[in-house]
PDB file of C-alpha atoms in Angstrom:
ATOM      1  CA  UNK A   1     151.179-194.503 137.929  1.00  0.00           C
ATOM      2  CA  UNK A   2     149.472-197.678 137.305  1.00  0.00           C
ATOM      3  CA  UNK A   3     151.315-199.916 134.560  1.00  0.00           C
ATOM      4  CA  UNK A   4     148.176-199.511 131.972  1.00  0.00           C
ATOM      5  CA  UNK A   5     148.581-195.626 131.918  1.00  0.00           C
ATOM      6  CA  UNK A   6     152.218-196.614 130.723  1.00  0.00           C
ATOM      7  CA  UNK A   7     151.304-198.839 128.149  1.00  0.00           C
ATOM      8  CA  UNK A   8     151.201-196.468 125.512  1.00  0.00           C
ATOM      9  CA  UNK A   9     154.808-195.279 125.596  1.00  0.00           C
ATOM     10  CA  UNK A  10     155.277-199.251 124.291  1.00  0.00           C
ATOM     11  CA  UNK A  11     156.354-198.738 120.666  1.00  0.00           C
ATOM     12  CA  UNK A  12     154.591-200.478 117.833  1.00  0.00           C
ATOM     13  CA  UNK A  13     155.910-204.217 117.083  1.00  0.00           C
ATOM     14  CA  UNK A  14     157.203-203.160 113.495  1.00  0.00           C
ATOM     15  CA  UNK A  15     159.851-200.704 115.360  1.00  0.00           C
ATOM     16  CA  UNK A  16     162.239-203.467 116.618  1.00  0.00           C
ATOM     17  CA  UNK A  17     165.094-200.367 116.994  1.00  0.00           C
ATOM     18  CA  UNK A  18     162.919-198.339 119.368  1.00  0.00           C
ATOM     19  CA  UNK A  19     163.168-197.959 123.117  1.00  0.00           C
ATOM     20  CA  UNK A  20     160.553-200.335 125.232  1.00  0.00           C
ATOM     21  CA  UNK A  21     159.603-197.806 128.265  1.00  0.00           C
ATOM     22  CA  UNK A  22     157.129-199.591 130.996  1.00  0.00           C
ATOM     23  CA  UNK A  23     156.275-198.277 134.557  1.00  0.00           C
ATOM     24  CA  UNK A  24     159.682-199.449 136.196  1.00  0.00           C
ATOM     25  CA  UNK A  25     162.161-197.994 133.932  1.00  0.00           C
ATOM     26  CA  UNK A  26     160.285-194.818 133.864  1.00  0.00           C
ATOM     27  CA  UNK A  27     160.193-195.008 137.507  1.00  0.00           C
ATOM     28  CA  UNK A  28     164.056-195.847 137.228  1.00  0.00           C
ATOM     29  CA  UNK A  29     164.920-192.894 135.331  1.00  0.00           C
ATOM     30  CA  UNK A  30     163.926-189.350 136.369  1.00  0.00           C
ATOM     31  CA  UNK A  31     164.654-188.160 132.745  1.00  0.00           C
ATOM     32  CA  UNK A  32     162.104-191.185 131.273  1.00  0.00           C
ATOM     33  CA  UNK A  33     159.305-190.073 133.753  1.00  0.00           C
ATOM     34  CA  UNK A  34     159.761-186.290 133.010  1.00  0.00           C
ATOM     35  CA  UNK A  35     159.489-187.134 129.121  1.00  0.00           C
ATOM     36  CA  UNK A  36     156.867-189.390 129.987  1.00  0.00           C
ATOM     37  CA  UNK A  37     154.862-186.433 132.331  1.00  0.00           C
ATOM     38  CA  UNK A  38     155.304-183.983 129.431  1.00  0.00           C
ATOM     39  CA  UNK A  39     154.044-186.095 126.982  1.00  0.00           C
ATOM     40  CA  UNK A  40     150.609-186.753 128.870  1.00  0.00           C
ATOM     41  CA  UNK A  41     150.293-182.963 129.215  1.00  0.00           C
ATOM     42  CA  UNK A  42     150.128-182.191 125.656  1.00  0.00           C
ATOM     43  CA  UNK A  43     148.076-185.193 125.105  1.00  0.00           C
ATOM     44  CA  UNK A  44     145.688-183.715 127.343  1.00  0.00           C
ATOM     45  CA  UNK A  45     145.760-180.384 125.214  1.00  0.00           C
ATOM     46  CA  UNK A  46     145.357-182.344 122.461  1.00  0.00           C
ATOM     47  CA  UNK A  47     142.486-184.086 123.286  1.00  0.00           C
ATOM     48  CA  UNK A  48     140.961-180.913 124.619  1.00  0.00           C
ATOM     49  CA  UNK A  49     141.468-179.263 120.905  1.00  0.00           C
ATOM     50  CA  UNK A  50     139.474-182.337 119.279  1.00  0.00           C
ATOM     51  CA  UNK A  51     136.881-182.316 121.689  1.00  0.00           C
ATOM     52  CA  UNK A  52     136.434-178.738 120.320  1.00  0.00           C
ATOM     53  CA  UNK A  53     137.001-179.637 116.738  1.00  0.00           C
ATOM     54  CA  UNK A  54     134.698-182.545 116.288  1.00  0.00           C
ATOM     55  CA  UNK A  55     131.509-179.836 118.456  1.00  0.00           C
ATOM     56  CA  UNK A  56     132.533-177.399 115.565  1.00  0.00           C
ATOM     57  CA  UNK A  57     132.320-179.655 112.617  1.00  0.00           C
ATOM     58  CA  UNK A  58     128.970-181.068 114.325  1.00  0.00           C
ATOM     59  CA  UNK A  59     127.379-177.375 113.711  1.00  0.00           C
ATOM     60  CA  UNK A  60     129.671-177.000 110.019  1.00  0.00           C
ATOM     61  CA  UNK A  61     128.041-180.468 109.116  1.00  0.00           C
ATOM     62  CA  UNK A  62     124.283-179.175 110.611  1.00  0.00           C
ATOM     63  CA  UNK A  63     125.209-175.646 108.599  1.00  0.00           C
ATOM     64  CA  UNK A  64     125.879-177.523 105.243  1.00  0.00           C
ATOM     65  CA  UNK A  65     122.936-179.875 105.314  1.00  0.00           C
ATOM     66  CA  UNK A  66     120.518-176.603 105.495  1.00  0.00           C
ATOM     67  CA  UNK A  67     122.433-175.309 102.390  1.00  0.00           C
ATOM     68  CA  UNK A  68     121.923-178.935 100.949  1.00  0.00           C
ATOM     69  CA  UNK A  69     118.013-178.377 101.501  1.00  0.00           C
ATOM     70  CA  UNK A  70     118.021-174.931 100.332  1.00  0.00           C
ATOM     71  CA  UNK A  71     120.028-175.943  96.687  1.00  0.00           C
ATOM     72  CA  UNK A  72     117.879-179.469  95.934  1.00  0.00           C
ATOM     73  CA  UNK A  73     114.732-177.579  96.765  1.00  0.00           C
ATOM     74  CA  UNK A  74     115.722-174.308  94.352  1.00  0.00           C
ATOM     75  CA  UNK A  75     117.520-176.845  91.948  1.00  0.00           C
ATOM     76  CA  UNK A  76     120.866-175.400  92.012  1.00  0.00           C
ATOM     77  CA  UNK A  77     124.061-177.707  91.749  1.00  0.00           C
ATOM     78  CA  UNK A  78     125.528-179.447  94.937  1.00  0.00           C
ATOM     79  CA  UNK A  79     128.942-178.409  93.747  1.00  0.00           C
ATOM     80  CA  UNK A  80     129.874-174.719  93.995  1.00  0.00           C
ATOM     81  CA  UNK A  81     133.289-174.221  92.421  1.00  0.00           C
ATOM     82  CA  UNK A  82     133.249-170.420  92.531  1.00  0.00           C
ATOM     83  CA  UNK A  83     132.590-171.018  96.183  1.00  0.00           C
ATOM     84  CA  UNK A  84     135.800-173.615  96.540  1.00  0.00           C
ATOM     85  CA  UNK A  85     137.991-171.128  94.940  1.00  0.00           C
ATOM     86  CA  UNK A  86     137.161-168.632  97.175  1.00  0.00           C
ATOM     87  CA  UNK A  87     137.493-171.159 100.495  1.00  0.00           C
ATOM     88  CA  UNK A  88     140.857-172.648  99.189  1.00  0.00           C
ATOM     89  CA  UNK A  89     142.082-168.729  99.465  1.00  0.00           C
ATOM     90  CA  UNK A  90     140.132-167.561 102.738  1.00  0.00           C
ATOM     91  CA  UNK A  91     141.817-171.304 104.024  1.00  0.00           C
ATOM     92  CA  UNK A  92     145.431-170.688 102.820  1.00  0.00           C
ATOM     93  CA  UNK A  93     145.160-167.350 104.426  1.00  0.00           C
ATOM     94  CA  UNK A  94     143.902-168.065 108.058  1.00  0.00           C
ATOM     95  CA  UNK A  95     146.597-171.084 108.104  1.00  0.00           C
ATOM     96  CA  UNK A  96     149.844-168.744 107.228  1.00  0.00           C
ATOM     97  CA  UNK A  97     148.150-166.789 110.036  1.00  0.00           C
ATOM     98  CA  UNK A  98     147.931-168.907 112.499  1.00  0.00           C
ATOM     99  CA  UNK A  99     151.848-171.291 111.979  1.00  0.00           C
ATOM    100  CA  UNK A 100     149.965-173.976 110.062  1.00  0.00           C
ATOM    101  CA  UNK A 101     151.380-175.539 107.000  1.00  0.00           C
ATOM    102  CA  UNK A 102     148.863-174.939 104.029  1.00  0.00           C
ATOM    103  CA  UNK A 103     148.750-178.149 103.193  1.00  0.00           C
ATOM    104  CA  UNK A 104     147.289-179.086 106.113  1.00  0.00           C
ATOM    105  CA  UNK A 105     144.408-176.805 105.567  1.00  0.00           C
ATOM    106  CA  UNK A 106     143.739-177.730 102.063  1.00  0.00           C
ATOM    107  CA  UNK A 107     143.084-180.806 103.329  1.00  0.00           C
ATOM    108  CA  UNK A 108     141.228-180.442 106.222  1.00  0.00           C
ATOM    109  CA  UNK A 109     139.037-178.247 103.250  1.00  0.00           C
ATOM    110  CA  UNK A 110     139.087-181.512 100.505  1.00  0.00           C
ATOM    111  CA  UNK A 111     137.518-183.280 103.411  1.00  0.00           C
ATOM    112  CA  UNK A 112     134.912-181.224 104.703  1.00  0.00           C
ATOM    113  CA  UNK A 113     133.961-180.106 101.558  1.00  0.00           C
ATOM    114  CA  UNK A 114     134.279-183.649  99.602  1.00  0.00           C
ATOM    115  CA  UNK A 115     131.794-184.769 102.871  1.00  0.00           C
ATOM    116  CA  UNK A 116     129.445-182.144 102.604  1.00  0.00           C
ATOM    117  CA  UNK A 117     128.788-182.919  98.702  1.00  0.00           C
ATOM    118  CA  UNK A 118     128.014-186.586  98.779  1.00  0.00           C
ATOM    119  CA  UNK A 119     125.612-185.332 101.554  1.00  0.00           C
ATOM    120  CA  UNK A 120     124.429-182.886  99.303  1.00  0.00           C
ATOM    121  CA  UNK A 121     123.487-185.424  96.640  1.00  0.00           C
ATOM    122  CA  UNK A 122     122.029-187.365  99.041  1.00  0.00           C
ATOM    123  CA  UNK A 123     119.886-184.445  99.964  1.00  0.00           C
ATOM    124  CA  UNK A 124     119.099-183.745  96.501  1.00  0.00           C
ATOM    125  CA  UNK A 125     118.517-187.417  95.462  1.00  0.00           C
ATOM    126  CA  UNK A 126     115.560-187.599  98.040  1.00  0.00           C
ATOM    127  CA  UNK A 127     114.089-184.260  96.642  1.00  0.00           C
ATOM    128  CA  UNK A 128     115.483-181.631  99.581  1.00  0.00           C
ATOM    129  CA  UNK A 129     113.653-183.823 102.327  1.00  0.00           C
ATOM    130  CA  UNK A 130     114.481-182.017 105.401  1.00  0.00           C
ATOM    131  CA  UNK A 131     114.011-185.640 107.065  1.00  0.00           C
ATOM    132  CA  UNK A 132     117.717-186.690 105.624  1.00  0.00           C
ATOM    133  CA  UNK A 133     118.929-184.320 108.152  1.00  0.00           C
ATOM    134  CA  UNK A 134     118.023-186.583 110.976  1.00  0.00           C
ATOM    135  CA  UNK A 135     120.470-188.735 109.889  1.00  0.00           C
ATOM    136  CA  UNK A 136     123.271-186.603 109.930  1.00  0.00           C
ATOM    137  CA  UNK A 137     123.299-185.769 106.280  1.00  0.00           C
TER     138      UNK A 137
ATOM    139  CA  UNK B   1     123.688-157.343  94.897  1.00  0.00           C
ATOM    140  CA  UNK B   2     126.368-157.024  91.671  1.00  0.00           C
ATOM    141  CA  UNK B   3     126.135-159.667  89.589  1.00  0.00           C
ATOM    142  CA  UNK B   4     129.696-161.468  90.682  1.00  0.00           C
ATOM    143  CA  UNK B   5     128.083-161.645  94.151  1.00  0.00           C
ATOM    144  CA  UNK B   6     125.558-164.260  92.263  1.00  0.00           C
ATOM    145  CA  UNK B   7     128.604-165.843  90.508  1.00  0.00           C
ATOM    146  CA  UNK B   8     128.322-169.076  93.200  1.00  0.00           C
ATOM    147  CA  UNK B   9     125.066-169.893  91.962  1.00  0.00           C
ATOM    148  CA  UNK B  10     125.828-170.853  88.987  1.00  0.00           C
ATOM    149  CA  UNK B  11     125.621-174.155  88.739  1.00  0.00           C
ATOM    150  CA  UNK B  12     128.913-176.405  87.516  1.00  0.00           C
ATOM    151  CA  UNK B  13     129.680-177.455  84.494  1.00  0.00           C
ATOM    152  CA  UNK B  14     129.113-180.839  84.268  1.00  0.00           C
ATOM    153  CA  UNK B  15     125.499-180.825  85.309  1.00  0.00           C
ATOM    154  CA  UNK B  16     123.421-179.842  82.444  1.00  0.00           C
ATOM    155  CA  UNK B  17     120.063-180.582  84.190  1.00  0.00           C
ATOM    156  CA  UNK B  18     120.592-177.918  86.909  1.00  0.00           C
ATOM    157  CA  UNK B  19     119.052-174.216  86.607  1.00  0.00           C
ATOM    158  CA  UNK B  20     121.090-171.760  86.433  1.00  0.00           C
ATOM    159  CA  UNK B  21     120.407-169.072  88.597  1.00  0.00           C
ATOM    160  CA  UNK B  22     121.837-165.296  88.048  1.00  0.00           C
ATOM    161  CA  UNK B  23     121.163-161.690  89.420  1.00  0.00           C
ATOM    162  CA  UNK B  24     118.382-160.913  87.293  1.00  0.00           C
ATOM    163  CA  UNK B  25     116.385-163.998  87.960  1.00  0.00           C
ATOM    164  CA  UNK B  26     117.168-163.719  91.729  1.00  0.00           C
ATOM    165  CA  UNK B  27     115.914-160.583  91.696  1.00  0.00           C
ATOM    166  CA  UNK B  28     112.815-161.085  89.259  1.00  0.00           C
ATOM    167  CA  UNK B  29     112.145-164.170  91.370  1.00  0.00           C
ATOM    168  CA  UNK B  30     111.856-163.334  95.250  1.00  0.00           C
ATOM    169  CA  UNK B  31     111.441-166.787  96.336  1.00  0.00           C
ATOM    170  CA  UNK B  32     115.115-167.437  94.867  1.00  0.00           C
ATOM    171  CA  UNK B  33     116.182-163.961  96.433  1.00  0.00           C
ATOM    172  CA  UNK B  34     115.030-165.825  99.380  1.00  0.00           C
ATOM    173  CA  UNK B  35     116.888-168.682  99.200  1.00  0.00           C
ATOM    174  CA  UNK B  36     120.472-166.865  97.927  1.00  0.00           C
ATOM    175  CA  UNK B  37     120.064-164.894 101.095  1.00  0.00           C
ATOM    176  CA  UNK B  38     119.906-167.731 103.262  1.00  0.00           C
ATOM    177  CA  UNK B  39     122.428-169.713 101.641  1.00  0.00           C
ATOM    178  CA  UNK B  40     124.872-166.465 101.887  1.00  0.00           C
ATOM    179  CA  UNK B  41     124.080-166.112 105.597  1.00  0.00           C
ATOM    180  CA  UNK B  42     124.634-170.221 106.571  1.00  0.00           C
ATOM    181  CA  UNK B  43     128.019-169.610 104.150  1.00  0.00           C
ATOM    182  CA  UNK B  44     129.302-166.947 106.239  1.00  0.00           C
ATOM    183  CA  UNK B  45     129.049-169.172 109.239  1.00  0.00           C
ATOM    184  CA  UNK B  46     130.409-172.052 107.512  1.00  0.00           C
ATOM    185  CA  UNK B  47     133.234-169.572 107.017  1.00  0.00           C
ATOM    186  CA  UNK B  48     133.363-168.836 110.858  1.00  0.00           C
ATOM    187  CA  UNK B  49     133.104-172.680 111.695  1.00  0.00           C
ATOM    188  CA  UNK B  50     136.601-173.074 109.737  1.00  0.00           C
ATOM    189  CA  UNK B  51     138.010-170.146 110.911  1.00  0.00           C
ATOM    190  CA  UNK B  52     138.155-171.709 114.344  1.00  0.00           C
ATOM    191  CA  UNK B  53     139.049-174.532 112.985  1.00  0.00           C
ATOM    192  CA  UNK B  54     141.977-174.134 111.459  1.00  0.00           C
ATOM    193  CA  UNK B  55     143.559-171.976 114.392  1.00  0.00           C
ATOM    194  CA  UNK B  56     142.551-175.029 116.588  1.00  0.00           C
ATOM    195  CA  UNK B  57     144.200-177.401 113.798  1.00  0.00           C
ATOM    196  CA  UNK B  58     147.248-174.720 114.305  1.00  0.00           C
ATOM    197  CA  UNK B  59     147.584-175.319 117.821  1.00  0.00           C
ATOM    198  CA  UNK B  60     146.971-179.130 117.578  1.00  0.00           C
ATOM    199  CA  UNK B  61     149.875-179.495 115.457  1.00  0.00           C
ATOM    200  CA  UNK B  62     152.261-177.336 117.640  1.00  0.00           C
ATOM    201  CA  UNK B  63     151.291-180.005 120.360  1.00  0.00           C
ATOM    202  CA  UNK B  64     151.645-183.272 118.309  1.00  0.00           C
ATOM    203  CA  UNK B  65     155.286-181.522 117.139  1.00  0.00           C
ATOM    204  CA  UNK B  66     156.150-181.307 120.851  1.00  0.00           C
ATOM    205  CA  UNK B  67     155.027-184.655 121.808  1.00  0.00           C
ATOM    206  CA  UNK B  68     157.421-185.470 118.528  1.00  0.00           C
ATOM    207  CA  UNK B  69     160.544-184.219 119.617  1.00  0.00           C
ATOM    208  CA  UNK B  70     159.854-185.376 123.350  1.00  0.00           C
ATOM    209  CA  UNK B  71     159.308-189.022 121.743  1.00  0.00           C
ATOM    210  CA  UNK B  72     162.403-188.841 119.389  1.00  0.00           C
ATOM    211  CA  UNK B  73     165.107-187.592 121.888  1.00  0.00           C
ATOM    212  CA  UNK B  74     163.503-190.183 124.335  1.00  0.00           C
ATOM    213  CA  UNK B  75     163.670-192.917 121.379  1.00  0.00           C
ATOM    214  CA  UNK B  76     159.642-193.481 122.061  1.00  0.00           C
ATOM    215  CA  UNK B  77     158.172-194.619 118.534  1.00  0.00           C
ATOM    216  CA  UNK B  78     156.503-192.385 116.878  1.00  0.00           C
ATOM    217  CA  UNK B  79     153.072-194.676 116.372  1.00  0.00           C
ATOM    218  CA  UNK B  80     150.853-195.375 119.336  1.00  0.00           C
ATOM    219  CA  UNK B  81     148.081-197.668 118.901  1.00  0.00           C
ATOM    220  CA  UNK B  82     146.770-198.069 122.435  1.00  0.00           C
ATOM    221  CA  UNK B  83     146.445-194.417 122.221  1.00  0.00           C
ATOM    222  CA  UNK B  84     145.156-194.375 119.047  1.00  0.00           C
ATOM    223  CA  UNK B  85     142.649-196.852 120.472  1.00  0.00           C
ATOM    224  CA  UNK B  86     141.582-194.620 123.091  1.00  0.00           C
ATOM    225  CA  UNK B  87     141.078-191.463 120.365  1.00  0.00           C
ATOM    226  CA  UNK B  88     139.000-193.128 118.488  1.00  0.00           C
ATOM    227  CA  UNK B  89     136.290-194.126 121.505  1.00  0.00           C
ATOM    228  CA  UNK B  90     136.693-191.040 122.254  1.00  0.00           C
ATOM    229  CA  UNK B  91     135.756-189.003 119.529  1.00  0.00           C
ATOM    230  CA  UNK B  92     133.055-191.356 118.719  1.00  0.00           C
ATOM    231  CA  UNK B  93     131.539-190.780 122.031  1.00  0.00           C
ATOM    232  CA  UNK B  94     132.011-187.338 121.798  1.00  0.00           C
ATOM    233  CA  UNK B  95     130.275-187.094 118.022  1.00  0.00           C
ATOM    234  CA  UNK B  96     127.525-189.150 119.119  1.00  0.00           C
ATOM    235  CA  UNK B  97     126.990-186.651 121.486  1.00  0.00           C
ATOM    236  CA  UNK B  98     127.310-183.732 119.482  1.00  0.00           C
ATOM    237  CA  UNK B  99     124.757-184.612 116.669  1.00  0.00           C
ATOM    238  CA  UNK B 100     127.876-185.824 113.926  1.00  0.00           C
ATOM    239  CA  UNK B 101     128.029-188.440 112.194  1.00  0.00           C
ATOM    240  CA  UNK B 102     130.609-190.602 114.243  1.00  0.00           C
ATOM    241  CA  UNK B 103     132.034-191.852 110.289  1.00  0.00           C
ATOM    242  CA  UNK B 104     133.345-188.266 110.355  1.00  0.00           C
ATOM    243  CA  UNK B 105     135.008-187.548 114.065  1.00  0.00           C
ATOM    244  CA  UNK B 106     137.080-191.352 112.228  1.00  0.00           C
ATOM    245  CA  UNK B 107     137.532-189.498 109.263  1.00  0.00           C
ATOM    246  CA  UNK B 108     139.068-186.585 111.205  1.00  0.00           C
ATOM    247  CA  UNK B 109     141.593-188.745 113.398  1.00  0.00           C
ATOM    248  CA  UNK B 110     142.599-190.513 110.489  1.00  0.00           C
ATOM    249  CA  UNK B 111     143.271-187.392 108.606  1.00  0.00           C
ATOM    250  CA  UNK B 112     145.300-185.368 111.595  1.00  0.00           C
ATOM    251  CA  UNK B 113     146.959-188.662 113.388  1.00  0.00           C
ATOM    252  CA  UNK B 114     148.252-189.504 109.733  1.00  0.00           C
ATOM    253  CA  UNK B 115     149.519-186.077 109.483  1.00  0.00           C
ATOM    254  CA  UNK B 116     150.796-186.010 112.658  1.00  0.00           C
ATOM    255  CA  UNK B 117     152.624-189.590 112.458  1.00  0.00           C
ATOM    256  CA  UNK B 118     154.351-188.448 109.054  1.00  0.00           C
ATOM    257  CA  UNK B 119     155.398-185.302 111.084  1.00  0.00           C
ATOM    258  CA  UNK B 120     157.354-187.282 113.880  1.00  0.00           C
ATOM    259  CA  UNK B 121     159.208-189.784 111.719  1.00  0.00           C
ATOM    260  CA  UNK B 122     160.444-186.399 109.840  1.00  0.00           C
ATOM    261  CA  UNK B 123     161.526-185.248 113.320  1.00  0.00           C
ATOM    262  CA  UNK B 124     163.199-188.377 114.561  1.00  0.00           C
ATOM    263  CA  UNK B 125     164.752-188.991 111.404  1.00  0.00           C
ATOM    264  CA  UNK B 126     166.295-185.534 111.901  1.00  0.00           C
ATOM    265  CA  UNK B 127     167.390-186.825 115.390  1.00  0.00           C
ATOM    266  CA  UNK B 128     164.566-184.986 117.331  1.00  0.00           C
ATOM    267  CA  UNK B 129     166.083-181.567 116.373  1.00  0.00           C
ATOM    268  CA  UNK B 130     163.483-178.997 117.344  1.00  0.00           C
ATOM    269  CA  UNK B 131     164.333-176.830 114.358  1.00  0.00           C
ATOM    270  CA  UNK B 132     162.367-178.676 112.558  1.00  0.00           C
ATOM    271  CA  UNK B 133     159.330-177.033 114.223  1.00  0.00           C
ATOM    272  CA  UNK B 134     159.702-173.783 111.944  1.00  0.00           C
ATOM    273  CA  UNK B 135     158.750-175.983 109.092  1.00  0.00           C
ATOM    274  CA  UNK B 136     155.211-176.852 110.557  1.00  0.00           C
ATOM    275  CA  UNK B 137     156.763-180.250 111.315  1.00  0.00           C
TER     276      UNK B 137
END
């Protein structure tokens, strides 16, 4: 492996305690360069679960403008508390379910939701104009 | 539909202005029938959207847990900003091309690579110890 592909096991400057691993010592040590092998695995998973993430939020974002349009145009309120309650719960759920701390959830829900309502406004600001939604809104 | 079902139409609290919208004027008004039923149908796939979601967040953070213990037996530092640097072109080339707002693919990484971080200086401070995985860590 090239010495750029092991630049990121360098540790940030502010960690003066913290092992420096580059190319040769990894190449040195058998144990370094399995570590370092296993680590670019699950990077690659990683990476492949946020490339699915960020298409699924595209069509949440694209699902929540519509409802934008729909509540300016019929003059109902951008927020929907009822609604949050009943997320926060459905959320909390389908996290226990799947090994992921609540918290996590909750706050993956403040952000899409918090998102989705200034876009909302937005929406409803410029009278439900379907147009906003060109520009992501 | 029974009246609670219309519940999450009523508008919140704080903003006077809006029109509140119940069962009996949805169904004395079927333009706003119209509208409830489309908002309930985008809503259910909103609901699907996070559904998938949060099992992918699930898995993401059983990864970046792994790559935390790997890092802290290995004495790697937990932060990674040549990586971090490479996410973030990433995503945004993968928002652009998925019709999202590229301010929100940022807002994602910062949300789960914060997460994450705080995750593996809990591990390494606990010397690596995978146990700390049945805590969501």
């Amino acid at each position: 492996m090239s010495d750029s592909e092991h630049d990121w096991l360098r540790p940030e400057e502010e960690t003066e305690s913290e092992t420096i691993i580059d190319a040769r010592t990894a190449q040195n040590n058998p144990e370094v360069a399995d570590v370092v092998a296993k680590i670019a695995s699950l990077r690659q998973s990683i990476d492949n679960v946020d490339t699915a993430i960020v298409s699924l939020l595209a069509e949440r974002f694209k699902y929540t403008s519509q409802v934008g349009v729909l509540k300016a145009r019929a003059g109902f309120a951008p927020a929907d508390y009822q609604r949050e309650h009943a997320q926060i719960e459905r959320l909390h759920r389908i996290a226990d379910e799947a090994g992921l701390d609540p918290e996590i959830a909750e706050m993956y829900r403040e952000f899409v939701v918090t998102e989705a309502k200034r876009r909302h406004k937005r929406i409803a600001e410029n009278g439900g104009d379907p147009g906003v939604l060109d520009v992501f809104a």
